[in-house]
Amino acid sequence: MISFSRFVLPNGLRVIHHYDPDSSVVVLNTLFNVGARDESSDKTGFAHLFEHLMFGGSKNVLSYDKAVENAGGSNNAFTNNEYTNYYISVPAENAETAFWLESDRMFQLNINPQTLEVQRGVVVEEFKQRCHNAPFGLLWHHLRGLLYRKSPYRWPAIGEDLSHIENAMLEDVSAFYKKYYHPANAILCVAGQISEEETRTLCEKWYADIAPTGEVNNNLYISDPLPKTRRFMETEDPSPNPAVFMVWRGPAFQDPESVALEFFADLLGGSEISPIYTLWVKENLVFNDAAAFYVRSHNEGLFVLYGVLNEGETHAHGEKCLLETLSDAIAGKFFTERHMERVKNKATSALLFEKASLINRAQKLCYFENIGEINRVQDEDAVYRNVSLQVMLKTAAGNINPDAAAVLYYHPKQSS
Amino acid sequence: MTFRLTAPEAKTIKTLSFVPPKEYTMSGGWSLFTSPKRDLGVIKLLFCWPCGTAHKAAPTLARATQTLRLSGNKNLSAEEIQEGFEYWGAAANLDVGLLSSTLVLQTQKQHLEQSLKWLMEQGAEPVFPEKELSVFKQVETASLLRRMQTPRYWSSRLCFEALYGKDSADTRFENPEDIENLRVAELKNWFEKHLRFPAARLFASGDFGDEERAVVESLLGTAAPLQQPASFSQTQNPEFKSNIRHGMEHAQQVSLYMGKRLPRLTIQEMQTASFVNMFLGGFFGSRLMQDLRETRGLTYGIGSGLTPSAHGFTWYINGEMNSQNAEKAAVATREIMLGLTSSPPVGEELEKARRYVSGQLRAGFDGPFSLPAKWQFLLQNNLPESYYATYMDRIWSITTDEISVFADNYLRPDSFTLALAGKLS
């Protein structure tokens, strides 16, 4: 149970308060309803670039980071396809500093050519570090590209192409800020050792005068029809191991079926006792790593199945092994009521450990508010408990068609 | 809106506010440290053995033994043992550091008895099946070969090998043949000598009170005397190398790694080193991050730190950047190191770091699971319970001159080894 209260300021800012007397800090978590799906196809990576610019100072705050550090606090942010999330944690006695900092950059961000130039350079290096220097670093570029044709979900949050970031202009950035970074398109969670009364007072003082500069994001996007047949691509990667990745689209976070698919993925390939791992890594030595997982998200989820091949194994054989086990699992060959109890107990434990962190609780509250169902934050475990073996298998059969996978083969890059 | 012009007063943090763990000696002789109980429904039990990869008889042996300690016994297979944990929603997470090995049992409070009983019964007499070792070799070799494709791997490895030599206790890098040469008998011996349950220290945190302590006490059995941390023979200093270059054809960036051996320091020196490191590259407001990332945009991230070694610490600096920026970054890094002696932090810079570090020091004790790692650090390094409180005092009492002198003693760039790996221009 996460206790909370909620109120809305006249400018549309939704505020959630969560009290934790055991904490010595106060966390302000701000979620803006804008992510990579809101970018145009020739300016991808923009939401993430903008996340960096949010630390460049604002009208009354010369240096955001210096002010956070001066208050003994810490901060960070992340961007995904659906939203952008910022958090700051400060000692409880310095809570008002966090209100000042977070509200001022919502009030009037200091967007200037110098900050843009520096952060473009930083983000370009981040792109190279994450995507070019890491094994399988462009995985999500390839998988999303296979699954989607027109939908803005076809590129990852880091951006489709480096040139989009390199060419970002000041006027684009300013327009992005005006459209999305205003109180009506944001959710603020104030959590920790701070009373509801003080939270209301500080919100009134620091946020009430910020006018909305745009509409609430309507979150309407072009969607692609589900693939009906196998889609395929192959590519090279500096990793020395060839690999097979497969992905399918699945139900959205709010749909209880997404939990059923998450459980199915966990049982199929979520640990070293799963059929995918025991059959193909431990017994038949086809792969040196193999797993399945389901990524739950607001619009729709992604079911991923993969294996990293051992020397001498072919991609076609690897794909056949994975699909054979997938089909057997959907047909009910592997899982029993004991498996269901196991996967539910694991999910409950993960949920309880996740909720032990104050920042996690604040982010969870913002997430559920953003999908319009904040009270369901209390029901997660009940949703887990309601998934039966029959429902799980039926959901898997209804959503994962082995003949309509998006399939990616990785080959080791040949030295020139 | 004029109120926005003035920053709210940010108060300084000069004290810590936490309840230290309680130490119990249980009937079987086990030493148990417990954090204050929190009503969460979950518990973490940390078992800690004072033995890690630095105590190795052969590379990878300590890691392989700890990783495979739950991979089968004379009655049950690895899968059956793992299934027993997962059925109760529990997990036994195994890890090995340079100086210690750990097992963290994560469990719901309502399943504490079942999951701990399972751990003690099934993990007491591992047999290290050949099949499991074979899979371990296959998986670990592939993983190592993937890591070997990254510039970061080679910059850090070449730097550490230059500092300590290839066969030293501090060189934590392994080769495929080290993995291939592992033998079941060696794992068994290692386990018997270092990793039996009664030889561990135990830390409990989360929703853990008297009732849970009674459950633990009833299941643990009799403890063996705690091992003293092993001592290491002093490694020979390899011939000092100031510059190492390693080209990688496919790489898109260059990884920069600088390192230096530090001797075992006094408590006050450790605290000073830790604080001086903050100015160098220990946080976002450090000189390295501000100059190389925020002013010049040369890198996504660059930082510095102190990592324990068998005989003291290694001071390191690490970051990734474009090949045309790498030499520029190396020159700038050296200038920043020298600058800590010639123009040490004063005024606003010193005050900001004090405020930041003291705030973070206190925040580090927040949360239900924060204490065990902090106490493990104290016990591992023979530090007094007052260490954190005296560090807070040190943050506020250290002078600019002390920082300058310390930087001059330990941070001269020509005493560091620089390794650049990746796409060299």
PDB file of N, CA, C and O in Angstrom, chain B residues 68-81 118 120-130 132 184 188 191-192 196:
ATOM      1  N   LEU B  68      29.038 -20.885  -8.316  1.00  0.00           N
ATOM      2  CA  LEU B  68      28.483 -22.234  -8.488  1.00  0.00           C
ATOM      3  C   LEU B  68      28.140 -22.922  -7.156  1.00  0.00           C
ATOM      4  O   LEU B  68      27.834 -24.101  -7.144  1.00  0.00           O
ATOM      5  N   ARG B  69      28.176 -22.197  -6.067  1.00  0.00           N
ATOM      6  CA  ARG B  69      27.977 -22.853  -4.774  1.00  0.00           C
ATOM      7  C   ARG B  69      26.556 -23.406  -4.600  1.00  0.00           C
ATOM      8  O   ARG B  69      26.322 -24.269  -3.745  1.00  0.00           O
ATOM      9  N   LEU B  70      25.617 -22.929  -5.402  1.00  0.00           N
ATOM     10  CA  LEU B  70      24.249 -23.459  -5.328  1.00  0.00           C
ATOM     11  C   LEU B  70      23.907 -24.262  -6.590  1.00  0.00           C
ATOM     12  O   LEU B  70      22.751 -24.364  -6.976  1.00  0.00           O
ATOM     13  N   SER B  71      24.922 -24.825  -7.226  1.00  0.00           N
ATOM     14  CA  SER B  71      24.681 -25.487  -8.519  1.00  0.00           C
ATOM     15  C   SER B  71      24.475 -27.001  -8.396  1.00  0.00           C
ATOM     16  O   SER B  71      24.530 -27.699  -9.390  1.00  0.00           O
ATOM     17  N   GLY B  72      24.241 -27.464  -7.202  1.00  0.00           N
ATOM     18  CA  GLY B  72      23.932 -28.887  -7.066  1.00  0.00           C
ATOM     19  C   GLY B  72      24.587 -29.493  -5.840  1.00  0.00           C
ATOM     20  O   GLY B  72      25.671 -29.080  -5.440  1.00  0.00           O
ATOM     21  N   ASN B  73      23.888 -30.459  -5.242  1.00  0.00           N
ATOM     22  CA  ASN B  73      24.462 -31.240  -4.138  1.00  0.00           C
ATOM     23  C   ASN B  73      24.180 -32.711  -4.420  1.00  0.00           C
ATOM     24  O   ASN B  73      23.722 -33.055  -5.510  1.00  0.00           O
ATOM     25  N   LYS B  74      24.428 -33.571  -3.462  1.00  0.00           N
ATOM     26  CA  LYS B  74      24.304 -35.004  -3.799  1.00  0.00           C
ATOM     27  C   LYS B  74      22.846 -35.420  -4.025  1.00  0.00           C
ATOM     28  O   LYS B  74      22.588 -36.484  -4.583  1.00  0.00           O
ATOM     29  N   ASN B  75      21.897 -34.590  -3.610  1.00  0.00           N
ATOM     30  CA  ASN B  75      20.486 -34.947  -3.792  1.00  0.00           C
ATOM     31  C   ASN B  75      19.775 -34.168  -4.893  1.00  0.00           C
ATOM     32  O   ASN B  75      18.900 -34.695  -5.562  1.00  0.00           O
ATOM     33  N   LEU B  76      20.145 -32.919  -5.044  1.00  0.00           N
ATOM     34  CA  LEU B  76      19.375 -32.059  -5.956  1.00  0.00           C
ATOM     35  C   LEU B  76      20.263 -31.394  -7.002  1.00  0.00           C
ATOM     36  O   LEU B  76      21.427 -31.075  -6.744  1.00  0.00           O
ATOM     37  N   SER B  77      19.641 -31.147  -8.178  1.00  0.00           N
ATOM     38  CA  SER B  77      20.357 -30.480  -9.263  1.00  0.00           C
ATOM     39  C   SER B  77      20.291 -28.952  -9.070  1.00  0.00           C
ATOM     40  O   SER B  77      19.539 -28.444  -8.227  1.00  0.00           O
ATOM     41  N   ALA B  78      21.059 -28.238  -9.883  1.00  0.00           N
ATOM     42  CA  ALA B  78      21.028 -26.772  -9.840  1.00  0.00           C
ATOM     43  C   ALA B  78      19.617 -26.260 -10.068  1.00  0.00           C
ATOM     44  O   ALA B  78      19.150 -25.333  -9.391  1.00  0.00           O
ATOM     45  N   GLU B  79      18.922 -26.864 -11.031  1.00  0.00           N
ATOM     46  CA  GLU B  79      17.561 -26.403 -11.362  1.00  0.00           C
ATOM     47  C   GLU B  79      16.616 -26.618 -10.179  1.00  0.00           C
ATOM     48  O   GLU B  79      15.786 -25.770  -9.866  1.00  0.00           O
ATOM     49  N   GLU B  80      16.761 -27.760  -9.523  1.00  0.00           N
ATOM     50  CA  GLU B  80      15.861 -28.049  -8.393  1.00  0.00           C
ATOM     51  C   GLU B  80      16.134 -27.104  -7.223  1.00  0.00           C
ATOM     52  O   GLU B  80      15.193 -26.641  -6.562  1.00  0.00           O
ATOM     53  N   ILE B  81      17.393 -26.809  -6.997  1.00  0.00           N
ATOM     54  CA  ILE B  81      17.712 -25.885  -5.897  1.00  0.00           C
ATOM     55  C   ILE B  81      17.180 -24.495  -6.211  1.00  0.00           C
ATOM     56  O   ILE B  81      16.520 -23.849  -5.388  1.00  0.00           O
ATOM     57  N   TRP B 118      15.829 -23.573   3.165  1.00  0.00           N
ATOM     58  CA  TRP B 118      16.227 -24.127   1.868  1.00  0.00           C
ATOM     59  C   TRP B 118      17.697 -23.815   1.573  1.00  0.00           C
ATOM     60  O   TRP B 118      18.471 -24.679   1.143  1.00  0.00           O
ATOM     61  N   MET B 120      20.119 -23.099   3.718  1.00  0.00           N
ATOM     62  CA  MET B 120      21.043 -23.788   4.616  1.00  0.00           C
ATOM     63  C   MET B 120      21.121 -25.286   4.305  1.00  0.00           C
ATOM     64  O   MET B 120      22.181 -25.892   4.407  1.00  0.00           O
ATOM     65  N   GLU B 121      19.990 -25.858   3.907  1.00  0.00           N
ATOM     66  CA  GLU B 121      19.989 -27.296   3.606  1.00  0.00           C
ATOM     67  C   GLU B 121      20.652 -27.601   2.268  1.00  0.00           C
ATOM     68  O   GLU B 121      21.451 -28.527   2.155  1.00  0.00           O
ATOM     69  N   GLN B 122      20.306 -26.820   1.279  1.00  0.00           N
ATOM     70  CA  GLN B 122      20.764 -27.164  -0.074  1.00  0.00           C
ATOM     71  C   GLN B 122      22.118 -26.550  -0.432  1.00  0.00           C
ATOM     72  O   GLN B 122      22.738 -26.964  -1.408  1.00  0.00           O
ATOM     73  N   GLY B 123      22.538 -25.547   0.325  1.00  0.00           N
ATOM     74  CA  GLY B 123      23.784 -24.888  -0.028  1.00  0.00           C
ATOM     75  C   GLY B 123      24.969 -25.286   0.842  1.00  0.00           C
ATOM     76  O   GLY B 123      26.068 -24.784   0.641  1.00  0.00           O
ATOM     77  N   ALA B 124      24.738 -26.198   1.786  1.00  0.00           N
ATOM     78  CA  ALA B 124      25.805 -26.512   2.740  1.00  0.00           C
ATOM     79  C   ALA B 124      26.893 -27.404   2.151  1.00  0.00           C
ATOM     80  O   ALA B 124      28.066 -27.264   2.472  1.00  0.00           O
ATOM     81  N   GLU B 125      26.506 -28.331   1.292  1.00  0.00           N
ATOM     82  CA  GLU B 125      27.475 -29.309   0.776  1.00  0.00           C
ATOM     83  C   GLU B 125      27.431 -29.364  -0.748  1.00  0.00           C
ATOM     84  O   GLU B 125      26.990 -30.356  -1.336  1.00  0.00           O
ATOM     85  N   PRO B 126      27.875 -28.337  -1.419  1.00  0.00           N
ATOM     86  CA  PRO B 126      27.814 -28.364  -2.892  1.00  0.00           C
ATOM     87  C   PRO B 126      28.794 -29.387  -3.457  1.00  0.00           C
ATOM     88  O   PRO B 126      29.853 -29.637  -2.860  1.00  0.00           O
ATOM     89  N   VAL B 127      28.429 -29.960  -4.613  1.00  0.00           N
ATOM     90  CA  VAL B 127      29.343 -30.939  -5.232  1.00  0.00           C
ATOM     91  C   VAL B 127      29.965 -30.384  -6.519  1.00  0.00           C
ATOM     92  O   VAL B 127      30.809 -31.034  -7.122  1.00  0.00           O
ATOM     93  N   PHE B 128      29.538 -29.222  -6.941  1.00  0.00           N
ATOM     94  CA  PHE B 128      30.070 -28.591  -8.157  1.00  0.00           C
ATOM     95  C   PHE B 128      30.063 -29.571  -9.339  1.00  0.00           C
ATOM     96  O   PHE B 128      31.132 -30.009  -9.806  1.00  0.00           O
ATOM     97  N   PRO B 129      28.870 -29.927  -9.826  1.00  0.00           N
ATOM     98  CA  PRO B 129      28.793 -30.934 -10.897  1.00  0.00           C
ATOM     99  C   PRO B 129      29.587 -30.506 -12.139  1.00  0.00           C
ATOM    100  O   PRO B 129      29.604 -29.336 -12.489  1.00  0.00           O
ATOM    101  N   GLU B 130      30.202 -31.498 -12.770  1.00  0.00           N
ATOM    102  CA  GLU B 130      30.997 -31.239 -13.982  1.00  0.00           C
ATOM    103  C   GLU B 130      30.171 -30.504 -15.035  1.00  0.00           C
ATOM    104  O   GLU B 130      30.660 -29.608 -15.716  1.00  0.00           O
ATOM    105  N   GLU B 132      27.670 -28.476 -14.695  1.00  0.00           N
ATOM    106  CA  GLU B 132      27.456 -27.069 -14.373  1.00  0.00           C
ATOM    107  C   GLU B 132      28.732 -26.255 -14.592  1.00  0.00           C
ATOM    108  O   GLU B 132      28.686 -25.119 -15.068  1.00  0.00           O
ATOM    109  N   VAL B 184      36.900 -29.081 -10.993  1.00  0.00           N
ATOM    110  CA  VAL B 184      35.952 -29.276  -9.895  1.00  0.00           C
ATOM    111  C   VAL B 184      36.682 -29.423  -8.556  1.00  0.00           C
ATOM    112  O   VAL B 184      36.271 -28.835  -7.539  1.00  0.00           O
ATOM    113  N   LYS B 188      36.049 -27.304  -5.032  1.00  0.00           N
ATOM    114  CA  LYS B 188      35.687 -27.922  -3.750  1.00  0.00           C
ATOM    115  C   LYS B 188      36.662 -27.487  -2.650  1.00  0.00           C
ATOM    116  O   LYS B 188      36.252 -27.156  -1.540  1.00  0.00           O
ATOM    117  N   PHE B 191      36.056 -23.894  -1.661  1.00  0.00           N
ATOM    118  CA  PHE B 191      34.840 -23.773  -0.859  1.00  0.00           C
ATOM    119  C   PHE B 191      35.109 -24.216   0.583  1.00  0.00           C
ATOM    120  O   PHE B 191      34.745 -23.516   1.541  1.00  0.00           O
ATOM    121  N   GLU B 192      35.743 -25.365   0.723  1.00  0.00           N
ATOM    122  CA  GLU B 192      36.031 -25.887   2.067  1.00  0.00           C
ATOM    123  C   GLU B 192      36.873 -24.895   2.871  1.00  0.00           C
ATOM    124  O   GLU B 192      36.653 -24.683   4.059  1.00  0.00           O
ATOM    125  N   ARG B 196      32.537 -21.788   3.506  1.00  0.00           N
ATOM    126  CA  ARG B 196      31.488 -22.526   4.233  1.00  0.00           C
ATOM    127  C   ARG B 196      30.601 -21.534   4.981  1.00  0.00           C
ATOM    128  O   ARG B 196      31.065 -20.480   5.418  1.00  0.00           O
TER     129      ARG B 196
END
